[in-house]
Coordinates of C-alpha atoms and ligand atoms in Angstrom, one line a residue:
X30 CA -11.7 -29.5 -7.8
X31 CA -13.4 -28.3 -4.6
X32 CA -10.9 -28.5 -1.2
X33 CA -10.7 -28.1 2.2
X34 CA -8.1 -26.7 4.6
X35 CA -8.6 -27.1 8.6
X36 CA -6.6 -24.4 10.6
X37 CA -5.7 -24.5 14.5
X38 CA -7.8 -20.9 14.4
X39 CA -9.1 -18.3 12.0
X40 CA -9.6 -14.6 12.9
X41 CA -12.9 -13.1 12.0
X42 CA -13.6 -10.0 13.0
X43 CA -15.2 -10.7 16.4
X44 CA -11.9 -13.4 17.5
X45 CA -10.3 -16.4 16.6
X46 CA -13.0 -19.4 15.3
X47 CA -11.0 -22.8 16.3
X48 CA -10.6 -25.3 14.5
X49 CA -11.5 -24.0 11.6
X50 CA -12.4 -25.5 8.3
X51 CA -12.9 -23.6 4.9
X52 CA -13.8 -25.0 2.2
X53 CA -12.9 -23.6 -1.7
X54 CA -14.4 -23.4 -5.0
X55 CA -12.3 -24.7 -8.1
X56 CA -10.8 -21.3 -8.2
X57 CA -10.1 -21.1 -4.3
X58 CA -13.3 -18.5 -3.7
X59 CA -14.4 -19.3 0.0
X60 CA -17.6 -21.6 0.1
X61 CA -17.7 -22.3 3.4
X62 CA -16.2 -21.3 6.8
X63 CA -17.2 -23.3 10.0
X64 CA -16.1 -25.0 13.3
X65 CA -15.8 -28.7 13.2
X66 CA -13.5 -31.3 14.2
X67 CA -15.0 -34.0 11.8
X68 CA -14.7 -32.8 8.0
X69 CA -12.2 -34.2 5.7
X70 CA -9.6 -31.5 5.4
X71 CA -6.3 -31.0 5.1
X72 CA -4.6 -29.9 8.3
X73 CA -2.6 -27.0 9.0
X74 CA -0.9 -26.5 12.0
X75 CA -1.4 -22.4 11.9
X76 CA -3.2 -19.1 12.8
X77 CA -4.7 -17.9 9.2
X78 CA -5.1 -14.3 8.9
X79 CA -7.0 -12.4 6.6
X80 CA -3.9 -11.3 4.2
X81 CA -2.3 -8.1 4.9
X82 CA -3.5 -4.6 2.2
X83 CA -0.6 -2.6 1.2
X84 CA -2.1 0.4 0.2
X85 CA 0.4 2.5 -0.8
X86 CA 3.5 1.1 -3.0
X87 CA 6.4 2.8 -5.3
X88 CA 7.7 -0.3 -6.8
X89 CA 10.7 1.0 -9.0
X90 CA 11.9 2.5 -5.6
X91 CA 12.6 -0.7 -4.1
X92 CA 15.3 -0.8 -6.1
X93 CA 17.0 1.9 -3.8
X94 CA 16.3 0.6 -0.4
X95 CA 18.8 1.4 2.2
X96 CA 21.1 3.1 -0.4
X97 CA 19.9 7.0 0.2
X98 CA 22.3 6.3 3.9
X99 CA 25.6 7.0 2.8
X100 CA 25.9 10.7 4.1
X101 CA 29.5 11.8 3.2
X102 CA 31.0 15.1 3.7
X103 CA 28.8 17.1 0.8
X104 CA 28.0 19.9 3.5
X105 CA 24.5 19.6 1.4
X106 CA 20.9 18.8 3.5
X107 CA 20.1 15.5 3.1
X108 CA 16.3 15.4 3.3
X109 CA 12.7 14.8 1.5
X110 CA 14.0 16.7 -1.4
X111 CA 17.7 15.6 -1.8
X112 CA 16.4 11.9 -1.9
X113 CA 13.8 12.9 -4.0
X114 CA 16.3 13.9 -6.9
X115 CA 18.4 10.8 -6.1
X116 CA 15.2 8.8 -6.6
X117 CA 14.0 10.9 -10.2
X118 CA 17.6 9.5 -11.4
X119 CA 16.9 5.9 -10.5
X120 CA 13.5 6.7 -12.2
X121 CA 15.1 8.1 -14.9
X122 CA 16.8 4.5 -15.8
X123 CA 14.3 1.9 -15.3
X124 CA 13.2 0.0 -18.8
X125 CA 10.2 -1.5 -18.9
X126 CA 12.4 -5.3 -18.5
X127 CA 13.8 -3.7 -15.6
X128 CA 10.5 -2.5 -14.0
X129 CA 8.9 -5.3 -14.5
X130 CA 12.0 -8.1 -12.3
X131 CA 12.2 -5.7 -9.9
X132 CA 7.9 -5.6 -9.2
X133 CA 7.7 -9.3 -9.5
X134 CA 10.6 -9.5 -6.8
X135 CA 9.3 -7.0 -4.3
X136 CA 5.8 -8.1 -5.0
X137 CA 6.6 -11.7 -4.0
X138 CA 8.4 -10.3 -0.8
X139 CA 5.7 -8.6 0.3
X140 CA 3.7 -11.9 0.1
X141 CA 6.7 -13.1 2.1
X142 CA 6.0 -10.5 4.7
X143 CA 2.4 -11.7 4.7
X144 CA 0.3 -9.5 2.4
X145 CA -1.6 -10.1 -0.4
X146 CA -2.7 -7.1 -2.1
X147 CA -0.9 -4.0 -3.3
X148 CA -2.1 -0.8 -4.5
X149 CA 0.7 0.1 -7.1
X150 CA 0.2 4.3 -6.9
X151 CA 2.2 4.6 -10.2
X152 CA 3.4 7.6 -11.8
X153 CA 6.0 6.5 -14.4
X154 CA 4.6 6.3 -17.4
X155 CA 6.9 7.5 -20.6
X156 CA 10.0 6.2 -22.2
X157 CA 13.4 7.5 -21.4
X158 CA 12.9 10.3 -23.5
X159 CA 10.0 11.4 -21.7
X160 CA 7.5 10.1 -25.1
X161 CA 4.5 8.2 -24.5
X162 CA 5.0 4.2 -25.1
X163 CA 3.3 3.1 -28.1
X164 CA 1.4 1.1 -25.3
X165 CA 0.4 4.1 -23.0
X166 CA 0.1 1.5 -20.4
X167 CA 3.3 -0.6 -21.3
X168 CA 4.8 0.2 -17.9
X169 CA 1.1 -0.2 -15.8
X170 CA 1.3 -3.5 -18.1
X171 CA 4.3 -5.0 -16.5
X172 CA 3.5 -4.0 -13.0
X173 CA 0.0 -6.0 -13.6
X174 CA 2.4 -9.0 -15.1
X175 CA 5.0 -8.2 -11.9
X176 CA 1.8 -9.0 -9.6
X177 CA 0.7 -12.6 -11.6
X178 CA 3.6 -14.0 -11.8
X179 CA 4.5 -13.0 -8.2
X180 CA 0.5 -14.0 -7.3
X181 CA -0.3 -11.0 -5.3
X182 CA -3.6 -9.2 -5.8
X183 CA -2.8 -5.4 -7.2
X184 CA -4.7 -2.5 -8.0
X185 CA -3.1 -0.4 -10.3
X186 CA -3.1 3.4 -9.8
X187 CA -2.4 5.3 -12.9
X188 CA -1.1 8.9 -11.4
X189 CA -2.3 12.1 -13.0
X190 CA 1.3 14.5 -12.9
X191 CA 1.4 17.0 -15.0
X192 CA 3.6 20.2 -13.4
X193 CA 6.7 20.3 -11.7
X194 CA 5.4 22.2 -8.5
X195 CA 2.3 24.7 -7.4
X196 CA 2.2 27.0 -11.0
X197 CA 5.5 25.3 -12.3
X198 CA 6.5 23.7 -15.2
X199 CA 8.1 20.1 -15.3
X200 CA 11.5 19.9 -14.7
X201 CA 13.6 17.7 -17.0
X202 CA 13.6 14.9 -14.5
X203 CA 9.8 14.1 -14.2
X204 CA 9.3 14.2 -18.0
X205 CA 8.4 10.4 -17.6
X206 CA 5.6 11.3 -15.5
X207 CA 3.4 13.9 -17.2
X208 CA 0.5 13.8 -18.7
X209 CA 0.3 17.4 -20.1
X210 CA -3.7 17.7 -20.4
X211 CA -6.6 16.0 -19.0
X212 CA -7.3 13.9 -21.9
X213 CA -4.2 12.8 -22.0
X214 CA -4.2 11.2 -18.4
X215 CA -7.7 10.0 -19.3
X216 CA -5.9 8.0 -22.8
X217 CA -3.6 6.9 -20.1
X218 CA -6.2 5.4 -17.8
X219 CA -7.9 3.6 -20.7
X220 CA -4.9 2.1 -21.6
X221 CA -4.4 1.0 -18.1
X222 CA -7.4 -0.4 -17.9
X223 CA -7.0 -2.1 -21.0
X224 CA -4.3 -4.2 -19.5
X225 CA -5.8 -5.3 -16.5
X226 CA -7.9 -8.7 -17.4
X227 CA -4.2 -9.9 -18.6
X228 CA -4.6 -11.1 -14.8
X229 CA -7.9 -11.7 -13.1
X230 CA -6.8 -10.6 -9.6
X231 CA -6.0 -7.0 -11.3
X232 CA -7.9 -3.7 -10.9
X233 CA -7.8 0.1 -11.9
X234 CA -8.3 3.3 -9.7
X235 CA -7.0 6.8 -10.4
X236 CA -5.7 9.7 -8.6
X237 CA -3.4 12.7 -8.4
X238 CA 0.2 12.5 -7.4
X239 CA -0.1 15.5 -5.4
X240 CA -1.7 19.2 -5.2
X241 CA 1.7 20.3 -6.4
X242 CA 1.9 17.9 -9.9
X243 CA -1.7 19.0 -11.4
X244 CA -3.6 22.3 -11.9
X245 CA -6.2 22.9 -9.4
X246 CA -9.1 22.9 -11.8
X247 CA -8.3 19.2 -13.2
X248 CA -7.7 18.0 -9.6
X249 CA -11.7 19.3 -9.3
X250 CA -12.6 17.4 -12.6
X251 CA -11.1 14.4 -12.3
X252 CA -12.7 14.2 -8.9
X253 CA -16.3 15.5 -10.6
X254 CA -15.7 12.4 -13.0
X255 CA -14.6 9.8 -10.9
X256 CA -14.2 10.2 -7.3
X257 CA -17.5 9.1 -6.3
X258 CA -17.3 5.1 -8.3
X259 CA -13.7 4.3 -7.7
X260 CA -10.5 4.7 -5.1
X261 CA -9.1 8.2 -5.8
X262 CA -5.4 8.1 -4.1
X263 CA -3.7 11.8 -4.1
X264 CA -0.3 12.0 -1.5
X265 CA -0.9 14.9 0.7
X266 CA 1.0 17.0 3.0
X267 CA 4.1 15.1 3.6
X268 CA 6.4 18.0 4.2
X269 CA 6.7 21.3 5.7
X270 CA 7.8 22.7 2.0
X271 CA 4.7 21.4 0.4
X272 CA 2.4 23.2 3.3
X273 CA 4.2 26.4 2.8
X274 CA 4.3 26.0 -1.0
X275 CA 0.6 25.4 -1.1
X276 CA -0.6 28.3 1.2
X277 CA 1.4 30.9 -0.9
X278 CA -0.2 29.6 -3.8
X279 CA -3.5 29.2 -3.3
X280 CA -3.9 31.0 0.6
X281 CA -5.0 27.4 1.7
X282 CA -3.6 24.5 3.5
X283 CA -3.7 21.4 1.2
X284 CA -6.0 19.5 3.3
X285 CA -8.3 22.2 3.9
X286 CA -7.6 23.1 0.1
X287 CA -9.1 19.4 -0.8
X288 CA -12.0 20.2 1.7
X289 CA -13.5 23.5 0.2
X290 CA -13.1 21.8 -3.6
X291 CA -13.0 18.2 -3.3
X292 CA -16.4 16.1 -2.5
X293 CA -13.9 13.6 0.2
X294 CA -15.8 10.7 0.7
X295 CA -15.4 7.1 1.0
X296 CA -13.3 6.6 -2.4
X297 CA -10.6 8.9 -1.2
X298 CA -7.5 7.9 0.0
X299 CA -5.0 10.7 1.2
X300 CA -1.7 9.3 1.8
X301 CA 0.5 10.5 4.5
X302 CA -1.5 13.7 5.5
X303 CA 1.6 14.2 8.2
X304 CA 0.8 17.6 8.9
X305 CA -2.4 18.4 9.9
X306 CA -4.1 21.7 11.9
X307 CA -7.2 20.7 14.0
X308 CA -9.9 21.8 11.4
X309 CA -8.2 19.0 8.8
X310 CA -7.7 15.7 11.5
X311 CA -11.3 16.9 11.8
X312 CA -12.4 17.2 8.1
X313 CA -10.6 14.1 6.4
X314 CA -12.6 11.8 9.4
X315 CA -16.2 13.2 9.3
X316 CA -15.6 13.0 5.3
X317 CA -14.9 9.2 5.6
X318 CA -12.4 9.7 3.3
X319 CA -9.2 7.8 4.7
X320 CA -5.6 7.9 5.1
X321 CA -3.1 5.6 4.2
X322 CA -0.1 5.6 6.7
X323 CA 3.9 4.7 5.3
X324 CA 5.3 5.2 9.0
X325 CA 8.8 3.1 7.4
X326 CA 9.1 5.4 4.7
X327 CA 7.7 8.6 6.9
X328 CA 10.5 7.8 9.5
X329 CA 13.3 7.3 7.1
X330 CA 12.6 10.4 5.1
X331 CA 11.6 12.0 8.3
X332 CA 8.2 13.5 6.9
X333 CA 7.2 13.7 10.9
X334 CA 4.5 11.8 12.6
X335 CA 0.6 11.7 11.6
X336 CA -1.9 13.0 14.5
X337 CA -3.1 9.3 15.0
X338 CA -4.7 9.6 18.6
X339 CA -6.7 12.7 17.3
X340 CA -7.6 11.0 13.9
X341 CA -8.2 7.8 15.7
X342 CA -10.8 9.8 18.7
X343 CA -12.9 10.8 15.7
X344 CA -12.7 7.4 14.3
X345 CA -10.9 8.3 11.4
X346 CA -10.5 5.5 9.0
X347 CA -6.7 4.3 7.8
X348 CA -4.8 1.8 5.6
X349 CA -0.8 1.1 6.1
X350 CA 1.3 1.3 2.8
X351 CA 5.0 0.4 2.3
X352 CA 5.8 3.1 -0.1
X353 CA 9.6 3.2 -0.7
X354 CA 9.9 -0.4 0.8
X355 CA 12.3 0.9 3.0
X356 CA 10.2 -1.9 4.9
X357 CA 8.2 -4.8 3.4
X358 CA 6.9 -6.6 6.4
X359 CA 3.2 -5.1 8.0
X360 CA 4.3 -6.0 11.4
X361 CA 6.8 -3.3 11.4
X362 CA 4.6 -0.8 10.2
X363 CA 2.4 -1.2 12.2
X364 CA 4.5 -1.2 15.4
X365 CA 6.2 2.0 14.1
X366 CA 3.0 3.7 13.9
X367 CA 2.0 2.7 17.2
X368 CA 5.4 3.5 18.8
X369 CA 5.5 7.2 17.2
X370 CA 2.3 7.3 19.5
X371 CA 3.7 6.3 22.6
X372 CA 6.9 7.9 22.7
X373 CA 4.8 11.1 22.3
X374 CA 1.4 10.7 24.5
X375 CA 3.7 8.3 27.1
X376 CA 0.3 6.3 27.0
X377 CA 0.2 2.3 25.9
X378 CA -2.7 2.2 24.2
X379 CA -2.9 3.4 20.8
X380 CA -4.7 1.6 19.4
X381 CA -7.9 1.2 21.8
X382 CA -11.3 0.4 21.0
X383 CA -14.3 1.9 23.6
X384 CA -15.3 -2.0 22.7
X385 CA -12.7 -3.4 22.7
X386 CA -9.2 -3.6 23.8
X387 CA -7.0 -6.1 22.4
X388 CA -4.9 -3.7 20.3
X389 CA -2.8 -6.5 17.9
X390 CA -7.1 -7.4 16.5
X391 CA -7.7 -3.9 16.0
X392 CA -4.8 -2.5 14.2
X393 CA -5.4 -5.3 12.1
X394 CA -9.1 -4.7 11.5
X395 CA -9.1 -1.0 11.3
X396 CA -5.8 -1.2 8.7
X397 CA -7.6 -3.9 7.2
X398 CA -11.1 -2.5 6.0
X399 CA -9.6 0.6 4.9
X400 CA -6.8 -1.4 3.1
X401 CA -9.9 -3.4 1.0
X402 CA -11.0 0.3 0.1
X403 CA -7.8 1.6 -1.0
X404 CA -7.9 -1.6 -3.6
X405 CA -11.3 -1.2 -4.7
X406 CA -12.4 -4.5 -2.9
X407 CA -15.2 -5.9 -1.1
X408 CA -14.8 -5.8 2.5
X409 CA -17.6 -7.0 4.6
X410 CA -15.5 -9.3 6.3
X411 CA -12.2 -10.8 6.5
X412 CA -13.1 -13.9 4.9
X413 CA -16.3 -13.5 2.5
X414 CA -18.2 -16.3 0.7
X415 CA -17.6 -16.2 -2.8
X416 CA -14.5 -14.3 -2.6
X417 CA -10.7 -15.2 -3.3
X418 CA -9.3 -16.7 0.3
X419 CA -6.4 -14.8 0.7
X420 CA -4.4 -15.4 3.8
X421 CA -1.1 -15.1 5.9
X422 CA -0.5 -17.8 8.3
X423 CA 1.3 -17.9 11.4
X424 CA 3.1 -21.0 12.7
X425 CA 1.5 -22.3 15.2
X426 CA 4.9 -24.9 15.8
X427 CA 7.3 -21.5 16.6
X428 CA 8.4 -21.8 19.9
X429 CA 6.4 -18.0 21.1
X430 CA 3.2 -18.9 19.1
X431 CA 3.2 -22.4 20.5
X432 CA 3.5 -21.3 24.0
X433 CA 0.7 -19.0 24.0
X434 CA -3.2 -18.8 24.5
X435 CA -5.7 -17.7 21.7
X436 CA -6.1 -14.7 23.6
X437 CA -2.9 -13.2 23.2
X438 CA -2.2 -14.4 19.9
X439 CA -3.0 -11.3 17.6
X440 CA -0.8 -9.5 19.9
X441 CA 2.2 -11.6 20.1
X442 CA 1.9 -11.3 15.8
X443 CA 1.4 -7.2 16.0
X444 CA 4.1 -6.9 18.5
X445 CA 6.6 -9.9 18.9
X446 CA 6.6 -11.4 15.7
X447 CA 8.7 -11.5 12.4
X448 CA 8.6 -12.8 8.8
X449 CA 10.5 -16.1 10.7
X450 CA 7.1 -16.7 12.6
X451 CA 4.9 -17.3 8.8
X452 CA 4.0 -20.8 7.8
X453 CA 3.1 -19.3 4.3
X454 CA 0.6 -17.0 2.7
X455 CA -2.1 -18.2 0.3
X456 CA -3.8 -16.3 -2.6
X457 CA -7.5 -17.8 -3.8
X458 CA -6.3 -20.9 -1.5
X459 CA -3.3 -21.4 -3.5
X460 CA 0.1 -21.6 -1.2
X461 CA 2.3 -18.5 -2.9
X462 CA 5.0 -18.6 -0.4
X463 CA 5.6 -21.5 2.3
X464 CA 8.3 -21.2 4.9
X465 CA 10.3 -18.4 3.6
X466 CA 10.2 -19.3 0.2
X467 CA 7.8 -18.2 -3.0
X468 CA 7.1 -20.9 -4.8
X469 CA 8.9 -19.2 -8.1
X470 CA 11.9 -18.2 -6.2
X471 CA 14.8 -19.2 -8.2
X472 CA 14.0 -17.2 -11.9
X473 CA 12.5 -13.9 -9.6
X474 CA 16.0 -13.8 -7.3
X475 CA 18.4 -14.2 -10.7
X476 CA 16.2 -11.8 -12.7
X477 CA 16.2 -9.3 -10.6
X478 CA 19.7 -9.4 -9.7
X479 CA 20.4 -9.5 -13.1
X480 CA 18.2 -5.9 -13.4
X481 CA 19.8 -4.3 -10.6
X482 CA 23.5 -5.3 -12.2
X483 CA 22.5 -3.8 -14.8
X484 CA 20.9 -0.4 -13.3
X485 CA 24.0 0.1 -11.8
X486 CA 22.6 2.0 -9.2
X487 CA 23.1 -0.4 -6.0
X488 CA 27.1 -0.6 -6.8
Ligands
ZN25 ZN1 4.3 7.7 -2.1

């Protein structure tokens, strides 16, 4: 059965159409999009958005949000690296039942929070014991069955890690992760992609965890193989360490490493790429590769801030990811990111456009189109015919949206607006959350609690 929804506004990608109407196929693919006050449609008293991408997401991680804070009287650093071996014991835990309550319940917060696709860069991939599943993909399966029964679009990112730093072995920790050969990541990627038409909103890229996890000459083949048909993600110069690290080891910067071997181009998607010289803000835009931005997760692990105005003046493409889920809602990250700005240029505008000014539109635009890339996905336009209509609404009966004009509305969401301000959020025109609540609430809440009881870890 065809329907029809009729919305107080819809963005595209030139403003807000009023009173909107779009109309859906049987499986809630757009048919039609127009102005008219006449059509028989179901009315909704809201601003629809084109769903927020989350292009960057850990999702075993969430299980330690907010508990890396307690910094008692060790006398040891607490940084990147001491919450990096707190997190490898957390990842040491998770069972596949475990992995799979706690995706399903971020996953359906993040719809929540108003997006509606993740890309899942996942790197756990072994038992316990550190041996292979007889399902390579049993854990890649259950963050694929996580996303369907939450309803969020993912695209699962199978991670290539295979040392334990630049000319290293593993250490005991990461034996989950590895993937000792080239072949053996490729198995894995099979496998994964196997398991993906379990759920027909699912896809498959690849990528490296990191220059520091894989040899330099399978970073260049994996590239050679597939970085020209699919998104390659790779995390990239988060810390200080890694910089140092990587110029000892191979004289070169990791950016400017990737840009003497790598062909960047539009498939790649470097996330984080904190700390950047001139010659790399320079090289990752003209590539068209992009970056994906965690600015949560950069703050609270205090990575340091990305060169956003200099990226942005060579119109550098970027995504927003949640990473860690230290946050969940895209508001916040991208008010974080913005703020990092302004505290350092002591200029407003971060986000300007030489056409156009209305920042709230194009943080959402620019964070938008490189956020369908990260997933794989087609993104002429916010809201194509003949594909899925994905949205996050705003409610146009809160008391700040109701009292203000179109113009200032993408705005007041960017910058004044919280997860209380949502009417609901919709995947292929189905409502997946409505006022605060996902539609499978009660069994996602009680199984994940019942997960995290018995991790231990948040006692
Ligand atoms: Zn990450």
């Amino acid at each position: 059965m065809s329907k029809a929804y009729r919305f107080n506004a819809l963005l595209t990608e030139t403003g807000w159409l009023n009173n909107a109407v779009v109309t859906l196929d049987e499986n809630g693919c757009v048919l039609s999009i127009k102005q008219d006050d006449l059509a028989q449609a179901e009315n909704i008293n809201g601003f629809a958005l084109p769903g927020f991408q989350n292009a960057h997401s850990h999702a075993f991680q969430y299980a330690m949000a907010g508990l890396a804070e307690l910094h008692e009287g060790s006398g040891q650093p607490d940084d990147f690296w001491s919450w990096r071996s707190a997190m490898y014991d957390l990842a040491l835990q998770v069972s596949p039942e475990h992995l799979e309550a706690i995706a399903t319940m971020l996953y359906s917060e993040m719809l929540r929070h108003g997006y509606t696709s993740v890309a899942e860069f996942h790197y756990v991939h072994h038992d316990p014991d550190g041996n292979p599943y007889s399902n390579l993909a049993e854990l890649g399966s259950r963050l694929i069955s996580a996303a369907k029964t939450a309803g969020i679009q993912i695209t699962l990112v199978p991670m290539f890690y295979q040392k334990g730093g630049f000319g290293k072995e593993a250490e005991s920790k990461q034996k989950r992760f590895i993937s000792k050969t080239i072949e053996d990541y490729y198995r894995l990627l099979e496998s994964s992609e196997k398991a993906a038409p379990y759920y027909d909103q699912a896809k498959v890229g690849l990528g490296i965890h990191s220059l520091r996890a894989v040899t330099g000459e399978d970073i260049i083949q994996v590239g050679r193989n597939f970085g020209n048909n699919r998104p390659f993600h790779i995390h990239v110069s988060e810390q200080i360490k890694e910089i140092e690290d990587c110029k000892a080891f191979y004289q070169q910067r990791p950016v400017e490493w990737l840009m003497n071997n790598m062909d960047l181009n539009p498939n790649y998607h470097l996330v984080h790429a904190t700390h950047l010289n001139d010659d790399e803000v320079k090289g990752i835009a003209t590539s068209g590769a992009h970056v994906v931005l965690c600015p949560t997760t950069e703050g609270n692990l205090g990575d340091g801030l990305f060169r956003f105005h200099d990226y942005k003046a060579l119109n550098g493409s970027w995504s927003i990811g949640t990473d860690s889920h230290i946050g969940i809602s895209p508001m916040e990250e991208l008010r974080l990111l913005d703020y990092g700005q302004r505290l350092t240029t002591h200029k407003r505008n971060t986000f300007y456009l030489p056409y156009h000014g209305d920042s709230g539109l194009n943080a959402i635009t620019m964070a938008y189109k490189a956020g369908k890339q990260a997933m794989g996905r087609s993104h002429e336009s916010f809201f194509e015919i003949g594909q899925p209509f994905n949205t996050v609404i705003f409610d146009a009966n809160s008391a700040l949206m109701a009292a203000t004009n179109i113009k200032h509305i993408c705005n007041t969401i960017v910058y004044a607006s919280d997860v209380s301000h949502i009417l609901g959020t919709m995947v292929a025109g189905e409502w997946i959350t409505f006022k605060g609540h996902h539609h499978n609430q009660g069994h996602i809440v009680s199984d994940f609690v019942k997960a995290l009881r018995d991790l231990k870890s948040r006692l």
